[in-house]
PDB file of C-alpha atoms in Angstrom:
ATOM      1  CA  UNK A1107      -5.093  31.762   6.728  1.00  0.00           C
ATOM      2  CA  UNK A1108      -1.525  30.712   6.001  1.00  0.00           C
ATOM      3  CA  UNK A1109      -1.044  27.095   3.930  1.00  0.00           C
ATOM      4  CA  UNK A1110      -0.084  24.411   6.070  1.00  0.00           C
ATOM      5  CA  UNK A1111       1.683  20.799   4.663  1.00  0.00           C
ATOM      6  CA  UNK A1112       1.451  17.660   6.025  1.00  0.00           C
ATOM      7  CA  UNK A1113       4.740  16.219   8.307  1.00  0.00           C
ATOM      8  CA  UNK A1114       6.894  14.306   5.882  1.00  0.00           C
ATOM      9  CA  UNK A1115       5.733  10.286   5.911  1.00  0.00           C
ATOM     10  CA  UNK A1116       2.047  11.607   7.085  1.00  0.00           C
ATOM     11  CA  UNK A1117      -0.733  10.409   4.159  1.00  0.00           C
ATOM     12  CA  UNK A1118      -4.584  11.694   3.594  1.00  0.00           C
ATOM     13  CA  UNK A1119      -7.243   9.994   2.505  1.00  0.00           C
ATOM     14  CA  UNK A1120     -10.722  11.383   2.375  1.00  0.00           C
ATOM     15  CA  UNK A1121     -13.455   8.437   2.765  1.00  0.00           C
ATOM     16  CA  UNK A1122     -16.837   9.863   2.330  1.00  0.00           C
ATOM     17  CA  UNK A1123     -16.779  13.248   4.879  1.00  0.00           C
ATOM     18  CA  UNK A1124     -14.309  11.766   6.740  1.00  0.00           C
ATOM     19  CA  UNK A1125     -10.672  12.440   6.732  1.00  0.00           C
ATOM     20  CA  UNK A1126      -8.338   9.684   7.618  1.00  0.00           C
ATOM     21  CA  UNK A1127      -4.260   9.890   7.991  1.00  0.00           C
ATOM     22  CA  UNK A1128      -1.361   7.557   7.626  1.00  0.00           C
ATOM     23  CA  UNK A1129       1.653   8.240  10.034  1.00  0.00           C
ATOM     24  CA  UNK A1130       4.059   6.226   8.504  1.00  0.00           C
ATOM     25  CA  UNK A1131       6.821   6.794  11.046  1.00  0.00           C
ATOM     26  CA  UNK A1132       4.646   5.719  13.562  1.00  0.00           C
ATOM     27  CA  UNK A1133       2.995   3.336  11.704  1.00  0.00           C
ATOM     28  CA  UNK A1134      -0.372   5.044  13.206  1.00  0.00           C
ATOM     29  CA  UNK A1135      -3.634   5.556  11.933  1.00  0.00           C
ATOM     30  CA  UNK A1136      -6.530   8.156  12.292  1.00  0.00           C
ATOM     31  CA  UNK A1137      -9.814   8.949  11.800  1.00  0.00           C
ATOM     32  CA  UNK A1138     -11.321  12.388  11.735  1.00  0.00           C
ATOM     33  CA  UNK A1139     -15.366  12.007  11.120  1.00  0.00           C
ATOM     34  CA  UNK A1140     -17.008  14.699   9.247  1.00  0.00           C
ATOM     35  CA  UNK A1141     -15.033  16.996   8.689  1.00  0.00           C
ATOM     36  CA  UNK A1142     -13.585  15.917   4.830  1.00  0.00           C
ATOM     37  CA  UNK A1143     -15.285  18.425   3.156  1.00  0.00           C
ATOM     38  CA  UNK A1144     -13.600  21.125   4.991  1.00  0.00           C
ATOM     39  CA  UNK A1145     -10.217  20.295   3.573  1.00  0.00           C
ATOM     40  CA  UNK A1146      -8.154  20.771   0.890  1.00  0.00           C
ATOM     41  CA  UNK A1147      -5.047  19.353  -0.907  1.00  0.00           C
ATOM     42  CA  UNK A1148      -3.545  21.232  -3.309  1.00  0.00           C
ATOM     43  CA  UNK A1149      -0.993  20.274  -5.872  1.00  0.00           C
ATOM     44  CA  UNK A1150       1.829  22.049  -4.596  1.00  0.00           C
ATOM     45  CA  UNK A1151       1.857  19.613  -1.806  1.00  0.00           C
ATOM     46  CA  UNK A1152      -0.524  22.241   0.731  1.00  0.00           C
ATOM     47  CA  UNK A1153      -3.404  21.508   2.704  1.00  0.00           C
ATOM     48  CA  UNK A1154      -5.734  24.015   3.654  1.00  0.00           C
ATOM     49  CA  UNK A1155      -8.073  23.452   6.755  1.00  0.00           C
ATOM     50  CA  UNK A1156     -10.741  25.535   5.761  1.00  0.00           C
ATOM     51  CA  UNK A1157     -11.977  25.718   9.415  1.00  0.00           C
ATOM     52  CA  UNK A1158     -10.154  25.893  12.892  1.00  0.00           C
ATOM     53  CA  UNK A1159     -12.191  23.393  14.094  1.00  0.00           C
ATOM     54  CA  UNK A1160     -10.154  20.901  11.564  1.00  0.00           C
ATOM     55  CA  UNK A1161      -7.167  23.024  11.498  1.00  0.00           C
ATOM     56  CA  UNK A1162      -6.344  22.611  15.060  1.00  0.00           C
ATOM     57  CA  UNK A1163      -6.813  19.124  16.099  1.00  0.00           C
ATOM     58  CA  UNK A1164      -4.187  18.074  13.042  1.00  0.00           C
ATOM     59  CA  UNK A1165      -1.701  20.556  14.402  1.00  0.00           C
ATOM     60  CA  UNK A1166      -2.008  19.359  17.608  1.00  0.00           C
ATOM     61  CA  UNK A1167      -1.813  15.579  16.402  1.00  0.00           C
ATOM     62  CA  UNK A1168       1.205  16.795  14.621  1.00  0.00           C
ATOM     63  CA  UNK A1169       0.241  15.427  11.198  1.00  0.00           C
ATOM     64  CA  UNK A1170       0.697  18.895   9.463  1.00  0.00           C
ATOM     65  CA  UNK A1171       2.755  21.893  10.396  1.00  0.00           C
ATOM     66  CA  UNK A1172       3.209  25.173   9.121  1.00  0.00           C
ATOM     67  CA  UNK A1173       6.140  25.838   6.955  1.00  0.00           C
ATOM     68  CA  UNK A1174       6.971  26.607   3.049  1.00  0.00           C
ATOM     69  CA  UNK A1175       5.793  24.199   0.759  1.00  0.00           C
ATOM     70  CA  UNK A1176       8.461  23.735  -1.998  1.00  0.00           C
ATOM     71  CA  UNK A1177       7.819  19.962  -3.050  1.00  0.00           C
ATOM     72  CA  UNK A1178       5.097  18.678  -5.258  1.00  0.00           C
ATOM     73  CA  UNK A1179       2.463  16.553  -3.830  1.00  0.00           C
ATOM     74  CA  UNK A1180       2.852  12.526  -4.892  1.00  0.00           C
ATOM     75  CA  UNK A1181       2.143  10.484  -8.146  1.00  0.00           C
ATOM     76  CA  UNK A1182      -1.661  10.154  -8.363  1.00  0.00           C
ATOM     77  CA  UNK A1183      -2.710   7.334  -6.163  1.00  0.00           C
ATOM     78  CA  UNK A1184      -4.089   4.535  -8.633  1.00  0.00           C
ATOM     79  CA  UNK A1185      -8.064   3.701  -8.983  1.00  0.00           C
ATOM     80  CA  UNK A1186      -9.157   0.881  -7.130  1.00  0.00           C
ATOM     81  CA  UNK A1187      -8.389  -2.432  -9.305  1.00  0.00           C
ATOM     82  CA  UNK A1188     -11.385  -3.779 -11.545  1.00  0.00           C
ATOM     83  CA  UNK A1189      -9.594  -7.075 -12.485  1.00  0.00           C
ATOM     84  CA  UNK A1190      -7.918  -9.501 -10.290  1.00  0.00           C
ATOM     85  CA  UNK A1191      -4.992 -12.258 -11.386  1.00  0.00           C
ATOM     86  CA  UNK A1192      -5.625 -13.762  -7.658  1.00  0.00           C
ATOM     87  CA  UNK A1193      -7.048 -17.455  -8.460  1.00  0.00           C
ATOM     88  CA  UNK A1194      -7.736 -17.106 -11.770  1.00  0.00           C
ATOM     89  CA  UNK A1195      -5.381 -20.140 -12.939  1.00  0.00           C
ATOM     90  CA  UNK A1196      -3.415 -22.697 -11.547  1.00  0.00           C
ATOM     91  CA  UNK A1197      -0.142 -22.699 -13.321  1.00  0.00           C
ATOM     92  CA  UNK A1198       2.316 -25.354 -13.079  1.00  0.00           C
ATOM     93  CA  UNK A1199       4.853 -25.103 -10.525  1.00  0.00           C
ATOM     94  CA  UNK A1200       8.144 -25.235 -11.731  1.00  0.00           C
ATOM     95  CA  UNK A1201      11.626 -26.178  -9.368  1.00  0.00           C
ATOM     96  CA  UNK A1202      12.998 -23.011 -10.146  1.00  0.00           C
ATOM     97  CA  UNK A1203       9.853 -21.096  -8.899  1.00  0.00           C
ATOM     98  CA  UNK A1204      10.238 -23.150  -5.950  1.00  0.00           C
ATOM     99  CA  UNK A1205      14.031 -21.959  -5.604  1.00  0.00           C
ATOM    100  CA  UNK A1206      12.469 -18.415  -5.890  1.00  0.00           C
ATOM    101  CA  UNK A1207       9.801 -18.454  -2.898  1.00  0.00           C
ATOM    102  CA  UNK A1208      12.556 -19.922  -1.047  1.00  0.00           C
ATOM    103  CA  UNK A1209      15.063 -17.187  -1.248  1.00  0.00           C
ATOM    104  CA  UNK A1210      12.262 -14.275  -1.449  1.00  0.00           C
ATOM    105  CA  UNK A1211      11.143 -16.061   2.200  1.00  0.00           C
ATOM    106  CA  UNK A1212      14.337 -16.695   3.998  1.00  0.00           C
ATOM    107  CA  UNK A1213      15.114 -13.002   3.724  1.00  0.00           C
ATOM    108  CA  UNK A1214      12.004 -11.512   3.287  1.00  0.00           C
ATOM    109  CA  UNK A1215      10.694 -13.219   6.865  1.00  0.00           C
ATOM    110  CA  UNK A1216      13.725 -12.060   8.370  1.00  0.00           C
ATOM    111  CA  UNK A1217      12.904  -8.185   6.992  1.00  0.00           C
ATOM    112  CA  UNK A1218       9.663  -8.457   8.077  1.00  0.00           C
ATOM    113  CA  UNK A1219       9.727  -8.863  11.181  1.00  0.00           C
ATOM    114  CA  UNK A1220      12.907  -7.313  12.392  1.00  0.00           C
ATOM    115  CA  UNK A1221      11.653  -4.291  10.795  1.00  0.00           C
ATOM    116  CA  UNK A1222       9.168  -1.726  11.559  1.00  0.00           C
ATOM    117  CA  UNK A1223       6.221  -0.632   9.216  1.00  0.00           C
ATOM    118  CA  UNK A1224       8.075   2.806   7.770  1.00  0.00           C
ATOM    119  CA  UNK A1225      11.066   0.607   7.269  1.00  0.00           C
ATOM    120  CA  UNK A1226       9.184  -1.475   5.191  1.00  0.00           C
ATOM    121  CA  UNK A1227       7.858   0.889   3.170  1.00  0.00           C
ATOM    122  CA  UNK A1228      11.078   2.985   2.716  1.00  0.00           C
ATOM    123  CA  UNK A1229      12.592  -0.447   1.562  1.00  0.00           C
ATOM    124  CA  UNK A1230       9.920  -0.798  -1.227  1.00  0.00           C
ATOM    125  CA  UNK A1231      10.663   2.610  -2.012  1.00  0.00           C
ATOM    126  CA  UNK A1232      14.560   2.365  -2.419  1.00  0.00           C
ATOM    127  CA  UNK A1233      14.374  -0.703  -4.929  1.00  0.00           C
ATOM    128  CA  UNK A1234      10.992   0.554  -7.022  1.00  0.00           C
ATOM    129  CA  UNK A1235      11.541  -0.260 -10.585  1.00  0.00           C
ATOM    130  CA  UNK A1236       8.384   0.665 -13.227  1.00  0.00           C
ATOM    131  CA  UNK A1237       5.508  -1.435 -13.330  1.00  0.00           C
ATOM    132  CA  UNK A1238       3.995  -2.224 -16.670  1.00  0.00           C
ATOM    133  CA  UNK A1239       0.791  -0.032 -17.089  1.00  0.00           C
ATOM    134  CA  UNK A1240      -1.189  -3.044 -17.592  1.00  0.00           C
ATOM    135  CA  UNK A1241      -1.236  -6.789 -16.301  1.00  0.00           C
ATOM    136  CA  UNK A1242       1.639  -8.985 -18.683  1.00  0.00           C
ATOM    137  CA  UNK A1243       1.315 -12.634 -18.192  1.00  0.00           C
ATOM    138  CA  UNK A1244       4.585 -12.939 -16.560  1.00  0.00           C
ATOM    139  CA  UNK A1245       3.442 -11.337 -13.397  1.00  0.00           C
ATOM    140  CA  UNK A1246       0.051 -12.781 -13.678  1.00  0.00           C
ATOM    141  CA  UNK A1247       1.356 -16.229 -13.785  1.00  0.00           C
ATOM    142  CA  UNK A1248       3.997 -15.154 -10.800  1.00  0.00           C
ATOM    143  CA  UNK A1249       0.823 -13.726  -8.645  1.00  0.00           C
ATOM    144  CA  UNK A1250      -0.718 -17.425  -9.272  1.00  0.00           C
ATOM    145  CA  UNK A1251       2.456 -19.181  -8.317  1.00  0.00           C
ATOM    146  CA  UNK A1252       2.862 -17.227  -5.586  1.00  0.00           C
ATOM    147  CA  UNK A1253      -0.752 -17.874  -4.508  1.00  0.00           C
ATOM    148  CA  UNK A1254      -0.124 -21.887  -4.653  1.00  0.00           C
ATOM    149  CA  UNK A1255       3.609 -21.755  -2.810  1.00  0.00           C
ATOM    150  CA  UNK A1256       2.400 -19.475  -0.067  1.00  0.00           C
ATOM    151  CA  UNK A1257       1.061 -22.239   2.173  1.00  0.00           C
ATOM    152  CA  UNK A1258       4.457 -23.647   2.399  1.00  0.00           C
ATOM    153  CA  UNK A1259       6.080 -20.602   3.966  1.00  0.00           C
ATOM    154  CA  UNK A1260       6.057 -20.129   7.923  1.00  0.00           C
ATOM    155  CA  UNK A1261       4.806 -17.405   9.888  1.00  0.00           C
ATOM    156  CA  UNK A1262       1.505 -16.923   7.485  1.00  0.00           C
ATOM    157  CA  UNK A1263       0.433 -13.379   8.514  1.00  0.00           C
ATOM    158  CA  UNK A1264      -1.794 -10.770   7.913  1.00  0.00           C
ATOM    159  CA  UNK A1265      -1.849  -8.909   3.854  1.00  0.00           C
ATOM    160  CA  UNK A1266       1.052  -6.419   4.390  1.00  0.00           C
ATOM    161  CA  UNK A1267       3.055  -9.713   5.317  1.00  0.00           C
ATOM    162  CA  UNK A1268       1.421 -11.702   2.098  1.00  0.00           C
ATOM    163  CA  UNK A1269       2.261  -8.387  -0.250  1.00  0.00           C
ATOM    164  CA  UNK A1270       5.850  -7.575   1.204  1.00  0.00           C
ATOM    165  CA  UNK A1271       6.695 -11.360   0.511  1.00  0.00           C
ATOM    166  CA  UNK A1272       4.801 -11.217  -3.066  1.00  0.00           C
ATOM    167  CA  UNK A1273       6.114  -7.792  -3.685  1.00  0.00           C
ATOM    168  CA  UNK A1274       9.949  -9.718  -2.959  1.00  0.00           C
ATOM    169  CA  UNK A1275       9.116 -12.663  -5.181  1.00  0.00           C
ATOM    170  CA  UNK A1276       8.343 -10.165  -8.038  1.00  0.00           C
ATOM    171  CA  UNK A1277      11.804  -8.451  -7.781  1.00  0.00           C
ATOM    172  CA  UNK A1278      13.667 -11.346  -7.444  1.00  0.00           C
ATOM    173  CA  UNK A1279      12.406 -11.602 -11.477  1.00  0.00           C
ATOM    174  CA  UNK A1280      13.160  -8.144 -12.265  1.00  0.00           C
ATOM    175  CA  UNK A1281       9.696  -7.582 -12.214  1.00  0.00           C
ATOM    176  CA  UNK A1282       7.214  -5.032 -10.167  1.00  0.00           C
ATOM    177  CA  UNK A1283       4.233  -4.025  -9.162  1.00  0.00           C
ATOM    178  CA  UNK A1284       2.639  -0.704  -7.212  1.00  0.00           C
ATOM    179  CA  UNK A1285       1.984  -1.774  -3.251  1.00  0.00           C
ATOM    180  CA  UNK A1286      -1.130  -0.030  -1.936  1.00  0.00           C
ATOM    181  CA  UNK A1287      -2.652   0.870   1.020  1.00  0.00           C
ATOM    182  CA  UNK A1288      -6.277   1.646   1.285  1.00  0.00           C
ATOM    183  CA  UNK A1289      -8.547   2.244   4.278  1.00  0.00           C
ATOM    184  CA  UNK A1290     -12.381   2.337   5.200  1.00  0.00           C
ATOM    185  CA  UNK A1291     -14.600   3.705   7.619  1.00  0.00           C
ATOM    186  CA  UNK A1292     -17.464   2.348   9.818  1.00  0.00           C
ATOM    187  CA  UNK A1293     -15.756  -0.010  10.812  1.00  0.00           C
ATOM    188  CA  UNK A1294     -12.262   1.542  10.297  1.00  0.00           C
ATOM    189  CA  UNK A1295     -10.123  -0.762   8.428  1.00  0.00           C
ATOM    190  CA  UNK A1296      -7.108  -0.958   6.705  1.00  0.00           C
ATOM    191  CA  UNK A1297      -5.522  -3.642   4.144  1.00  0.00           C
ATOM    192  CA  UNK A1298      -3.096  -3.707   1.421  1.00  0.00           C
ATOM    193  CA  UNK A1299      -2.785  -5.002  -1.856  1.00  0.00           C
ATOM    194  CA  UNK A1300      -0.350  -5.242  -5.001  1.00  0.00           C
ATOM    195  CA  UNK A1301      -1.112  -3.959  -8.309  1.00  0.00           C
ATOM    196  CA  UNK A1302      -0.769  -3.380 -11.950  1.00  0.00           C
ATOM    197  CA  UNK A1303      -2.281  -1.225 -13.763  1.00  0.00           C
ATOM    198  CA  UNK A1304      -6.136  -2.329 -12.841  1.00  0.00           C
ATOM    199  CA  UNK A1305      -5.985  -5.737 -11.697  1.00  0.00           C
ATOM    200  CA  UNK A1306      -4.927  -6.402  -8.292  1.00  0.00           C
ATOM    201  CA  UNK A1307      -2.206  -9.511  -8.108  1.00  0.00           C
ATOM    202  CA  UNK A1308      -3.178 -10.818  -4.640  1.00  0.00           C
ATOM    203  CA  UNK A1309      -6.776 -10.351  -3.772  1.00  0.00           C
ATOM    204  CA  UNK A1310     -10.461 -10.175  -5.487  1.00  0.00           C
ATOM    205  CA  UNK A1311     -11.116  -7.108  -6.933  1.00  0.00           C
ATOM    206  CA  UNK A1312     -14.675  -7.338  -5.328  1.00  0.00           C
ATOM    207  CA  UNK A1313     -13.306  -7.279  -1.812  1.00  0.00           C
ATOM    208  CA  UNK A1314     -11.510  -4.079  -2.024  1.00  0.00           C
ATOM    209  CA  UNK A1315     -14.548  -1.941  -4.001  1.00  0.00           C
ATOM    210  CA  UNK A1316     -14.878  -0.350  -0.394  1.00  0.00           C
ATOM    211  CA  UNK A1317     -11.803   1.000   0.312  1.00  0.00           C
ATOM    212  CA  UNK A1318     -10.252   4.428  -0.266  1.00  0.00           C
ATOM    213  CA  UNK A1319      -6.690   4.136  -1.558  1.00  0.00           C
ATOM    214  CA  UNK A1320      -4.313   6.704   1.269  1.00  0.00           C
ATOM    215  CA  UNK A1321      -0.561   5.479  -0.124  1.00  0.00           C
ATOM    216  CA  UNK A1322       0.860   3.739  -2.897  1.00  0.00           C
ATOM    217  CA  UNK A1323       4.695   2.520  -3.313  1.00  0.00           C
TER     218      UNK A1323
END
């Protein structure tokens, strides 16, 4: 049985025996039940099928093709966060915070929704700087800022809107943080969240102990 790879911007994630994929692209999701033992990831960026049963219905989807792997598989996606900065403190607001959330909103509204979800992504992507490997209290105070100005911006949406705007808010400091995407199963959800190190910036830590991370920026 030959090695097959996944189609470049296509994610895994296995959540309990199920395998679940990310077709960034296409901004698409899918669910494969039971069959997550029966697959394999490798890290020279393979996957091996280990039965035709699973091996065919991904070809056909078109989430992994055969060809020569030559690129290594992606940075370790991080643990799920234990700690959360979300609501922990309410830190004074100062004008030139204000001046901040303005200009990450004006554009980042605009980006949003003129773009689609790979876009978005490949965005994040382009202007990734290195997050500290643990929480400072300059972005934990920024999280909590954020947290307090966020009712003032239009078009409130769902979390990849609230963590695109945070993640913009962050850079506009020079600062960073990883943006995740995790998924579930039964009932099939997915949700995203910022991060450093092990506290999650815009969420409770408690609310995301069931998901399975599938992508990370």
């Amino acid at each position: 049985m030959n090695a097959l790879a996944a189609r470049p911007g296509v994610h895994f994630a296995v959540v309990g025996d199920d395998l679940v994929s990310l077709d960034v692209p296409n901004g698409a999701y899918a669910c494969f039940p039971g069959v997550g033992s029966a697959i394999r990831f490798a890290d020279d960026g393979s996957v091996w099928p280990l039965l035709s049963e699973v091996r065919e219905p991904l070809l056909e989807a078109g989430l992994l093709h055969a060809c020569p792997v030559t690129r290594p598989r992606a940075s370790p996606l991080p643990a799920l966060p234990t700690n959360s900065a979300w609501r922990t403190a309410e830190p004074k607001v100062e004008p030139s915070d204000r001046i901040r959330m303005a200009a990450a909103a004006v554009r980042g509204v605009t980006a949003y929704w003129a773009r689609p979800f790979g876009a978005l992504l490949a965005e994040a992507g382009r202007r990734r700087q290195a997050p500290p490997e643990r929480l400072d209290s300059e972005i934990g105070r920024d999280a909590q800022v954020f947290d307090r100005l966020l009712p003032f911006v239009p078009f409130q949406g769902e979390c990849l809107f609230r963590s695109y705007l945070l993640l913009r808010f962050l850079r506009l400091a020079g600062r960073d943080a990883r943006w995740v995407i995790g998924v579930q199963t039964y009932p099939f959800q997915a949700h995203c969240w910022l991060q450093v190190g092990d506290t999650v910036l815009d969420d409770a830590a408690e609310r995301l102990c069931g998901y399975t991370p599938i992508l990370a920026i």
